[in-house]
Tab-separated table of C-alpha atoms in Angstrom:
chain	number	residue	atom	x	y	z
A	27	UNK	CA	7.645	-9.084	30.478
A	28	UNK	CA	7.658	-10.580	26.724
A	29	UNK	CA	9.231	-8.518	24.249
A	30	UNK	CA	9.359	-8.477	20.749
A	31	UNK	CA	11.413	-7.385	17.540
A	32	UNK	CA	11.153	-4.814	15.932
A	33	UNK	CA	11.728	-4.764	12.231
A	34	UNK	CA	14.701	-2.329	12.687
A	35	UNK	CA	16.425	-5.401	14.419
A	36	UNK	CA	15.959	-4.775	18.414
A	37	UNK	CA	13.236	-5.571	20.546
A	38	UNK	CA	10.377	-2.896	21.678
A	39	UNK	CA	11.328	-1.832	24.873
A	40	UNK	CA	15.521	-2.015	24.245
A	41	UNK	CA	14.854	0.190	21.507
A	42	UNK	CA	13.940	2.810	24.716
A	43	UNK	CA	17.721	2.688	25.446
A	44	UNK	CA	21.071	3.617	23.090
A	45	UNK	CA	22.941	1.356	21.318
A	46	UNK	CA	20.520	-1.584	20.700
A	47	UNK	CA	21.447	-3.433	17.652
A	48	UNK	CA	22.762	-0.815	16.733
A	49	UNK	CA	20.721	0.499	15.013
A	50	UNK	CA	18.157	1.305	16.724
A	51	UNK	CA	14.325	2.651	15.867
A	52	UNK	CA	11.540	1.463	16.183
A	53	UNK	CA	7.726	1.615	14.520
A	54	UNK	CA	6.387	0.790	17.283
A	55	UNK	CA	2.763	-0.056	16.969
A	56	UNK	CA	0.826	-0.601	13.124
A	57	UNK	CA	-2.550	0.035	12.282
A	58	UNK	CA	-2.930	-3.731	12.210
A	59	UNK	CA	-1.051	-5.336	14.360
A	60	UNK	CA	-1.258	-5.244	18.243
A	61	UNK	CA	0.660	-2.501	20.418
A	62	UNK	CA	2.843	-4.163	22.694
A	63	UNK	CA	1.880	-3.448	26.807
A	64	UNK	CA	5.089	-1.162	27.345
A	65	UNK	CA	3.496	1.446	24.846
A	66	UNK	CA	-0.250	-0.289	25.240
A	67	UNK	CA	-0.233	1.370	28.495
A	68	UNK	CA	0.747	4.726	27.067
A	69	UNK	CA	-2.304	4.988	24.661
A	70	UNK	CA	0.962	4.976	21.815
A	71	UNK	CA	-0.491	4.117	18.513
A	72	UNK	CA	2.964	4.183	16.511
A	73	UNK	CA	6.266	6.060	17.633
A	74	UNK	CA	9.103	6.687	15.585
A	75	UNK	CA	12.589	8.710	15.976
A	76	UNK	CA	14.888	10.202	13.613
A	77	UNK	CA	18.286	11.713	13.031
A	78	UNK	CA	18.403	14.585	10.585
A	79	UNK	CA	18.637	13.332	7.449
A	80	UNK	CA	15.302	11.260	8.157
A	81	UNK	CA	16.843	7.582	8.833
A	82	UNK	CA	14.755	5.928	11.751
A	83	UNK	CA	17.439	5.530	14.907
A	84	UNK	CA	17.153	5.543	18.566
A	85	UNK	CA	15.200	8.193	21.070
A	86	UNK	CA	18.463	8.981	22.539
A	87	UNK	CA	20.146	9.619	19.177
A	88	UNK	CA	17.367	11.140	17.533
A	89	UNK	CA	17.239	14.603	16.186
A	90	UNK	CA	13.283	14.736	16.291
A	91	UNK	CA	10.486	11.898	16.631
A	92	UNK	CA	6.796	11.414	15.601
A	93	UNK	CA	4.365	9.906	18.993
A	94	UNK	CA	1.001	9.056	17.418
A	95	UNK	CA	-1.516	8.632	20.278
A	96	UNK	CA	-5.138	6.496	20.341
A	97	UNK	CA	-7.124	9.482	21.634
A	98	UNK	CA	-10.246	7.024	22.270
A	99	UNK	CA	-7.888	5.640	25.183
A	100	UNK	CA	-7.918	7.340	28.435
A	101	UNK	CA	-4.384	6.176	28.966
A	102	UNK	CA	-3.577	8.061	25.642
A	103	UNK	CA	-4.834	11.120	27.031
A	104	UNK	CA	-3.591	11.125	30.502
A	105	UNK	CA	-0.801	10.719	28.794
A	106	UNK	CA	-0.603	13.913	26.601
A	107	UNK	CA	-1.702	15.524	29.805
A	108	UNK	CA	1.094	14.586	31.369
A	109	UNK	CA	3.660	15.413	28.569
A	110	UNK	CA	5.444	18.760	30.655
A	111	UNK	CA	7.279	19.773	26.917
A	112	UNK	CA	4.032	20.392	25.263
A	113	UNK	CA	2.711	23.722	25.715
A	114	UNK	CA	-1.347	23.879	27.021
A	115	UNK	CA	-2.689	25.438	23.973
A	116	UNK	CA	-1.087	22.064	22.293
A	117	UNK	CA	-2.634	20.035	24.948
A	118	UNK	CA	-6.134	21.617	24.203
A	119	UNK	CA	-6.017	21.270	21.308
A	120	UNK	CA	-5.330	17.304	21.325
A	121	UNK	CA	-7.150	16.183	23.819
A	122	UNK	CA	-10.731	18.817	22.980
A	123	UNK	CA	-13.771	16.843	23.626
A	124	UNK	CA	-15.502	18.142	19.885
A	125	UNK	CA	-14.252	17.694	16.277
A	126	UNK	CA	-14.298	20.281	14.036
A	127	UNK	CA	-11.733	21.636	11.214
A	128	UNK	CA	-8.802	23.709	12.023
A	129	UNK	CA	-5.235	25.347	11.649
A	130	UNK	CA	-3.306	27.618	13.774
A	131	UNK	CA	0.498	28.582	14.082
A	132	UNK	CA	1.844	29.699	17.492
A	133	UNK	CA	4.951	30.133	19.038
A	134	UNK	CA	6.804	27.944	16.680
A	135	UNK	CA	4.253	25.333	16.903
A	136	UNK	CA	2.066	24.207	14.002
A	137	UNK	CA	-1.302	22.668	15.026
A	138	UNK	CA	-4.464	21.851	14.269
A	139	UNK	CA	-7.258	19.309	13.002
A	140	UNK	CA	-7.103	18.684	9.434
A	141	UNK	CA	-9.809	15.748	7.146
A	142	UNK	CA	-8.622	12.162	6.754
A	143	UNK	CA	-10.329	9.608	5.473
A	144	UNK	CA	-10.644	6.569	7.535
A	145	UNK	CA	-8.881	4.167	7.458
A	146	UNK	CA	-10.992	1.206	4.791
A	147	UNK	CA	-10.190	-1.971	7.140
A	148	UNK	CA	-11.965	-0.549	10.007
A	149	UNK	CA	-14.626	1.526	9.122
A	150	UNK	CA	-16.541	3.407	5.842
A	151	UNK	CA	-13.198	4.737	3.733
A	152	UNK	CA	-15.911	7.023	2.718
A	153	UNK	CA	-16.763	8.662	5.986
A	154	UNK	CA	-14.816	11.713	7.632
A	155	UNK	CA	-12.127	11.662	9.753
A	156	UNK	CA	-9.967	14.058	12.071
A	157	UNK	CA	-6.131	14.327	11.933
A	158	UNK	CA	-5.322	16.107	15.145
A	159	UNK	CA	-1.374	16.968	15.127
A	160	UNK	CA	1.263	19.544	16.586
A	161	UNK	CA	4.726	19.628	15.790
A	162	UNK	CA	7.220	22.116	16.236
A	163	UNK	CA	11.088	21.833	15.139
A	164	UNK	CA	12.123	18.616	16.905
A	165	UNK	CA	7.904	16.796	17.944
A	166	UNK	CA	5.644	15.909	16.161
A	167	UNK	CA	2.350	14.878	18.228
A	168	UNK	CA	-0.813	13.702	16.434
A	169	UNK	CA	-3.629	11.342	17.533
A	170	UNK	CA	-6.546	9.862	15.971
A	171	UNK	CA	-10.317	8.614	17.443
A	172	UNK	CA	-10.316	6.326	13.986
A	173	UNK	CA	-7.365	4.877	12.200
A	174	UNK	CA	-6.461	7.578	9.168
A	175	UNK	CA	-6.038	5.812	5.843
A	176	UNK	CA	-3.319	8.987	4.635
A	177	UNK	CA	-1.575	8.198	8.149
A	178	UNK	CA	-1.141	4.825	8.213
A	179	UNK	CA	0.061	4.850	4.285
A	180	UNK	CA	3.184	7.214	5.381
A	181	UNK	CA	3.417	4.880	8.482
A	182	UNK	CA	3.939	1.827	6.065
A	183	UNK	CA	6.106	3.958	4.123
A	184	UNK	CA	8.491	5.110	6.807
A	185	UNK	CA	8.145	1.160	7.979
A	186	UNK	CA	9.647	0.008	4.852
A	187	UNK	CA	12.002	2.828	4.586
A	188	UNK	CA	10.451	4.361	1.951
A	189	UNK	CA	10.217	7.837	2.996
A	190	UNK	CA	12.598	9.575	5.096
A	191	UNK	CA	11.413	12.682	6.680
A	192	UNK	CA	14.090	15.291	8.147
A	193	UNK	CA	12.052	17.136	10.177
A	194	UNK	CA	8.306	17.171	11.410
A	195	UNK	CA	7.413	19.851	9.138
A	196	UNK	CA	8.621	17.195	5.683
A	197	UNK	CA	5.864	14.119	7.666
A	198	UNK	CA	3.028	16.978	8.018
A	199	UNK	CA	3.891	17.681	4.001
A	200	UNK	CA	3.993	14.147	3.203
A	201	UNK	CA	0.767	12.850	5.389
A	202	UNK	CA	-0.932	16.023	3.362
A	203	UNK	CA	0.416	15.334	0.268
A	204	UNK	CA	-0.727	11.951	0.239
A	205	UNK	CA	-4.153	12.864	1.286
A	206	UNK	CA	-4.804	15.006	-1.777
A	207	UNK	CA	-3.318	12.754	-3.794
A	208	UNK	CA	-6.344	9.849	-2.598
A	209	UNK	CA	-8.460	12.438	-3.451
A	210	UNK	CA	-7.165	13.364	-6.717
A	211	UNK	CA	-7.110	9.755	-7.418
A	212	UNK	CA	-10.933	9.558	-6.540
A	213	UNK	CA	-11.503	12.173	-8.665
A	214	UNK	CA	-10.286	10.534	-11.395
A	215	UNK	CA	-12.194	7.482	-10.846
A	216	UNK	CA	-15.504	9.582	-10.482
A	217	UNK	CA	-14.455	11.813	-14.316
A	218	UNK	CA	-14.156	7.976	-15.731
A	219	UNK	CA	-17.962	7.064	-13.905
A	220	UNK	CA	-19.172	10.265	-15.435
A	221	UNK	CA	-17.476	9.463	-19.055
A	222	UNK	CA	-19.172	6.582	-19.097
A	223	UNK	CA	-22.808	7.760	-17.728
A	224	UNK	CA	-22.494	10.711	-20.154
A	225	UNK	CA	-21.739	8.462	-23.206
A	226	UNK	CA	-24.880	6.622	-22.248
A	227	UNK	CA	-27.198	9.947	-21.833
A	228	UNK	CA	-26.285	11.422	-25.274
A	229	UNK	CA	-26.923	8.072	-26.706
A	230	UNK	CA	-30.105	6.463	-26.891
A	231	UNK	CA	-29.739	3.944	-23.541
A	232	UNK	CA	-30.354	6.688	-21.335
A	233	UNK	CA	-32.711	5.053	-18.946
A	234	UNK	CA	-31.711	3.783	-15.893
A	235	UNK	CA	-28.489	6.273	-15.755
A	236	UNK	CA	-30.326	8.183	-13.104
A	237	UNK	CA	-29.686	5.482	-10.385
A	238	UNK	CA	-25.753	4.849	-11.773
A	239	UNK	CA	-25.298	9.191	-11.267
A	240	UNK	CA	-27.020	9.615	-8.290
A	241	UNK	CA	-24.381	7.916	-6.080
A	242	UNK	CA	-21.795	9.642	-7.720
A	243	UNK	CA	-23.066	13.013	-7.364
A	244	UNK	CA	-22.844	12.420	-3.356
A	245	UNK	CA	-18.875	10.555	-3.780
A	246	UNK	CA	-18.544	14.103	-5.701
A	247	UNK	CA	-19.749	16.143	-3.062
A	248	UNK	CA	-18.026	14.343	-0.192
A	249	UNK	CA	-14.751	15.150	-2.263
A	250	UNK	CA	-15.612	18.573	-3.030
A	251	UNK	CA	-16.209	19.249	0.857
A	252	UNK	CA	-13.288	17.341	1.774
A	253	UNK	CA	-11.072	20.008	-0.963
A	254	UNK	CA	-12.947	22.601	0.016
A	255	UNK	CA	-12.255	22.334	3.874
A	256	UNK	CA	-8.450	22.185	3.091
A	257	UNK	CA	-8.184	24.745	0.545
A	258	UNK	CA	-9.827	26.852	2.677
A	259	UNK	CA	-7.567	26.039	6.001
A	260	UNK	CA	-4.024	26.582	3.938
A	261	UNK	CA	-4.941	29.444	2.044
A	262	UNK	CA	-6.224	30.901	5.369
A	263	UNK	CA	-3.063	29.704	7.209
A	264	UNK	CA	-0.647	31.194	4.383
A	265	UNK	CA	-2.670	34.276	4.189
A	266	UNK	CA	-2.405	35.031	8.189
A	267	UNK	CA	1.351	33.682	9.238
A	268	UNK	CA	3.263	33.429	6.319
A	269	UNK	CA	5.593	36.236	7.720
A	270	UNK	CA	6.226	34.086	10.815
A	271	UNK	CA	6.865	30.446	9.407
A	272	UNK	CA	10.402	29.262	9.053
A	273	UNK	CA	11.566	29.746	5.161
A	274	UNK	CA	11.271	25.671	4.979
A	275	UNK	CA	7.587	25.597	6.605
A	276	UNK	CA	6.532	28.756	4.201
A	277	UNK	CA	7.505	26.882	1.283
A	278	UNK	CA	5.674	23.609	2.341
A	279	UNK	CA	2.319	25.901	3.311
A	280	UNK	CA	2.500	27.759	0.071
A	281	UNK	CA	3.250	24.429	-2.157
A	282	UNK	CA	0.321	22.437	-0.486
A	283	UNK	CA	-2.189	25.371	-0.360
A	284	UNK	CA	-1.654	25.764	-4.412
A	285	UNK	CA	-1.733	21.724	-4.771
A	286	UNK	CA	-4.749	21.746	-2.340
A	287	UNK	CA	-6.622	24.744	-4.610
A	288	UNK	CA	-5.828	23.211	-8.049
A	289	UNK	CA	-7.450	19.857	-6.949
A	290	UNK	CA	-10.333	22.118	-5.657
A	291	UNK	CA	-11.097	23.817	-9.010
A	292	UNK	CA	-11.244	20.332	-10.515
A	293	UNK	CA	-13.699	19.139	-8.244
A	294	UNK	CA	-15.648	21.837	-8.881
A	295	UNK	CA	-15.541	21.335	-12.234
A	296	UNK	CA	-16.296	17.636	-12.129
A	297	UNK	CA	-19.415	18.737	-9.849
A	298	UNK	CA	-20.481	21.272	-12.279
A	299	UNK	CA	-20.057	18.500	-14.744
A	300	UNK	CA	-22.317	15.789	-13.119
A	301	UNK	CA	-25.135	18.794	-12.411
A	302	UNK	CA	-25.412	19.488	-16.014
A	303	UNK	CA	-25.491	15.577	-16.715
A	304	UNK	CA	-28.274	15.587	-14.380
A	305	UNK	CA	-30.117	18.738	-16.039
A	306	UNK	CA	-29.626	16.913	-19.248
A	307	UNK	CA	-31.159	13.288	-18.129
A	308	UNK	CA	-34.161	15.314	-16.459
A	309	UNK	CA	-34.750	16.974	-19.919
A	310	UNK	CA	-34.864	13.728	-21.152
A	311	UNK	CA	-36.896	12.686	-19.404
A	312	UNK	CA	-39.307	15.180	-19.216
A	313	UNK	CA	-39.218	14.816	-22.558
A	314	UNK	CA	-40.467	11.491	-22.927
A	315	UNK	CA	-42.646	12.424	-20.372
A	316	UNK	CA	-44.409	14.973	-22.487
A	317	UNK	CA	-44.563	12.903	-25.346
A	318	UNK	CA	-46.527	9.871	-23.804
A	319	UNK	CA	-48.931	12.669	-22.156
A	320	UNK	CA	-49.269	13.736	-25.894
A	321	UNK	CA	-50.258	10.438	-27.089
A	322	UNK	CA	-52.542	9.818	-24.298
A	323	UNK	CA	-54.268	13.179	-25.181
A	324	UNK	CA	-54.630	12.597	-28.117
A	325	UNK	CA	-56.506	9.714	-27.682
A	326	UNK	CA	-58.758	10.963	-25.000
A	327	UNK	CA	-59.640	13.588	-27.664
A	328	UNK	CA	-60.157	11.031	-30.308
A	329	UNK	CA	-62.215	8.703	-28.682
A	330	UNK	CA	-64.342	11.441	-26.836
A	331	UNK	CA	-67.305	11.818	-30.324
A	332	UNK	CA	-67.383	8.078	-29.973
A	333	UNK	CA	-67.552	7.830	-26.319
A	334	UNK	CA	-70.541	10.719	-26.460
A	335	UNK	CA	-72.063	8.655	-29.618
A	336	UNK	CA	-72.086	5.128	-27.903
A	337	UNK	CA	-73.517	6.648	-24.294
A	338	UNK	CA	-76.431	8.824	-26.561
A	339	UNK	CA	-77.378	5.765	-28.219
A	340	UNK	CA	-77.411	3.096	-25.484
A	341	UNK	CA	-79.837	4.925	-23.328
A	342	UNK	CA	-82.837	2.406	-22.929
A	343	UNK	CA	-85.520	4.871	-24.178
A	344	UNK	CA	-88.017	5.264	-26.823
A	345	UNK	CA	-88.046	7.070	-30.250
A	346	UNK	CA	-84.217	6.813	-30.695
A	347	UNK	CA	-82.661	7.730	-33.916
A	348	UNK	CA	-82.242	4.803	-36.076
A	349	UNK	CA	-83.765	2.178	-34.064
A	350	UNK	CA	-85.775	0.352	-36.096
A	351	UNK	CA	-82.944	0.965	-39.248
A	352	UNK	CA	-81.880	-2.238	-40.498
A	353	UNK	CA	-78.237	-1.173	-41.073
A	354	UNK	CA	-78.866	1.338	-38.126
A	355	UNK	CA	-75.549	0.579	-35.980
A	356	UNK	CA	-73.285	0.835	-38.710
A	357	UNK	CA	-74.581	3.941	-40.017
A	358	UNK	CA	-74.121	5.174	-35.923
A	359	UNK	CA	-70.776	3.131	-35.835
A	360	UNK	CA	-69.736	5.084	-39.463
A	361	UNK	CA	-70.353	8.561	-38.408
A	362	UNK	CA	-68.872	8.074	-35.006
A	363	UNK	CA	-65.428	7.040	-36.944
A	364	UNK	CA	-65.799	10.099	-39.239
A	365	UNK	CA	-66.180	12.424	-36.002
A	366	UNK	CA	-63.253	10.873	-34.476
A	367	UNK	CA	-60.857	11.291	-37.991
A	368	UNK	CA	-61.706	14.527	-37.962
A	369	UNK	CA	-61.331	15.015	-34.553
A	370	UNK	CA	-57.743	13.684	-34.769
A	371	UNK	CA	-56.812	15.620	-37.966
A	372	UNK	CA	-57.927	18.781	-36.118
A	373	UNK	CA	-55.556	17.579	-33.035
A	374	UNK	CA	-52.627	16.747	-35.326
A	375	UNK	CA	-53.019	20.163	-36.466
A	376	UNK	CA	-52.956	22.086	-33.975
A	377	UNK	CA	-50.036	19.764	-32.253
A	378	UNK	CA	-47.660	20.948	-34.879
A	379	UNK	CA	-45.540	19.575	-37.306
A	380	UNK	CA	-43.960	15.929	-35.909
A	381	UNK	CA	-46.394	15.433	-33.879
């Protein structure tokens, strides 16, 4: 069989084995590159092992390891199956046949299904997505039905040695961490949107912001769920096992569940914010509304003597006033004009002052 390097210096499947190169590790599989067959065949998206300060060495060496499985592959899932460490409430919950939001803590394992966004190469970096993971002191176990974009950014991290997590419970702080920080970072694009919509609606080129807000009310909303959902999981998670969590886990809970509810307060805010923007442009336009329903009353009500005048006299019967006049149509057209001034001065009137 072929092999390959890895970028940590030996080849895929030596890296299985102590001592090669040296030193060892192995990312084994990107997001964008193709898994080789050894861990193809396992359903392995990427697999990584560390010592415990967090440097990347081999399986036989290493102090804990991350094994992130395609859970759209059956070989992925026979495999889980068929892992005899992992207990069968972790097994049920990686390989359950629905998707739906969630975090427990049970003997000593942390698990769960927490939002992701996917991944933007391979899909709508929009839409939801489902982080399923378990990890207790020395595995961490997670798979995915779409590539994650939070994931696979701590995956390129860890790949350039950028981050160096020393235990499982650091990489389930870090893959979180970096999730709120996309969306805090979509918030702030969304508050700069809204600056510039809002600028627009207290000035005088108003129209047209309707279309420009509407799609950011929704990007608001999708980030408000997305806060709300894990808000909601950590504070209940804190609230229920805090006595039971290791002192390092405790701290990471509490620290994420505050980062997690600050971020949700904003978006809250910024959603309060667009709904009053939206109040605003429909007063606006209501306004303008009213005013051109004004105008056309006013010239219904106007041009009503005139209209009554003009149908009166063109009846094609005999003995009508001034027919045989010679300045009969302008004496008509004069006191039709007179009816109508009046007529509008009476309307003006009772329209108010402005108007």
């Amino acid at each position: 069989m072929a092999t390959r390097r890895s970028s940590g210096g030996c080849n895929l499947l030596e890296c299985n084995s102590p001592g090669a190169n040296g030193e060892g590790i192995v990312a084994i599989h990107s997001e964008t590159r193709g898994p080789t067959a050894f861990f193809r065949d396992a359903g392995i998206v990427a697999f990584y092992a560390f010592d415990a300060s967090g440097n990347r060495t081999t399986t036989d060496d290493a102090h804990w390891s991350w094994t992130n499985y395609s859970l759209t592959d059956t070989r992925g899932r026979k495999a889980i199956g068929a892992e005899s460490a992992l207990p069968p409430f972790i097994k049920e919950s990686l390989l359950a046949s629905s998707d739906r939001y969630y975090i427990e803590y049970e003997n000593g394992w942390l698990f769960g299904e927490m939002p992701d966004m996917q991944h933007e190469h391979y899909g709508d970096g929009r839409a939801p997505g489902y982080f399923r993971f378990s990890f207790s002191d020395d595995r961490f176990v997670s798979g995915r039905k779409h590539p994650l974009q939070s994931v696979d950014d701590i995956r390129q991290a860890l790949d350039q040695d950028l981050f160096k997590p020393a235990s499982p419970a650091r990489l389930f702080e870090r893959i979180m961490r970096r999730f709120l920080e996309r969306l805090k970072l979509q918030l702030s694009e969304l508050s700069e949107r809204l600056d510039s919509i809002e600028d627009h609606i207290v000035g005088d080129a108003w129209q047209g912001e309707s279309e420009r807000l509407a799609p950011v009310r929704r990007q608001i909303v999708a980030s408000h769920r997305y806060l709300s959902i894990t808000a909601n999981l950590l504070r209940h998670l804190e609230q229920t096992h805090r006595k039971e969590f290791p002192e390092e886990l405790g701290d990471i809970v509490e620290d994420l569940s505050q980062r997690a509810g600050a971020l949700h307060q904003e978006g809250e805010q910024l959603q309060a914010r667009a709904r009053l923007l939206q109040e605003e442009l429909m007063a606006k336009l209501a306004h303008r509304s009213n005013q051109l329903l004004y105008v056309l009353s006013v010239m219904t009500a106007v041009l009503l003597p005139s209209t009554v005048i003009s149908g009166f006299f063109g009846m094609n019967t005999a003995g009508l006033p001034f027919a045989d006049e010679r300045h009969g149509f302008w004496i008509v057209a004069i006191f039709a004009l007179t009816i109508s001034a009046i007529v509008l001065l009476i309307v003006r009137r009772i329209g108010g002052p402005g108007r």
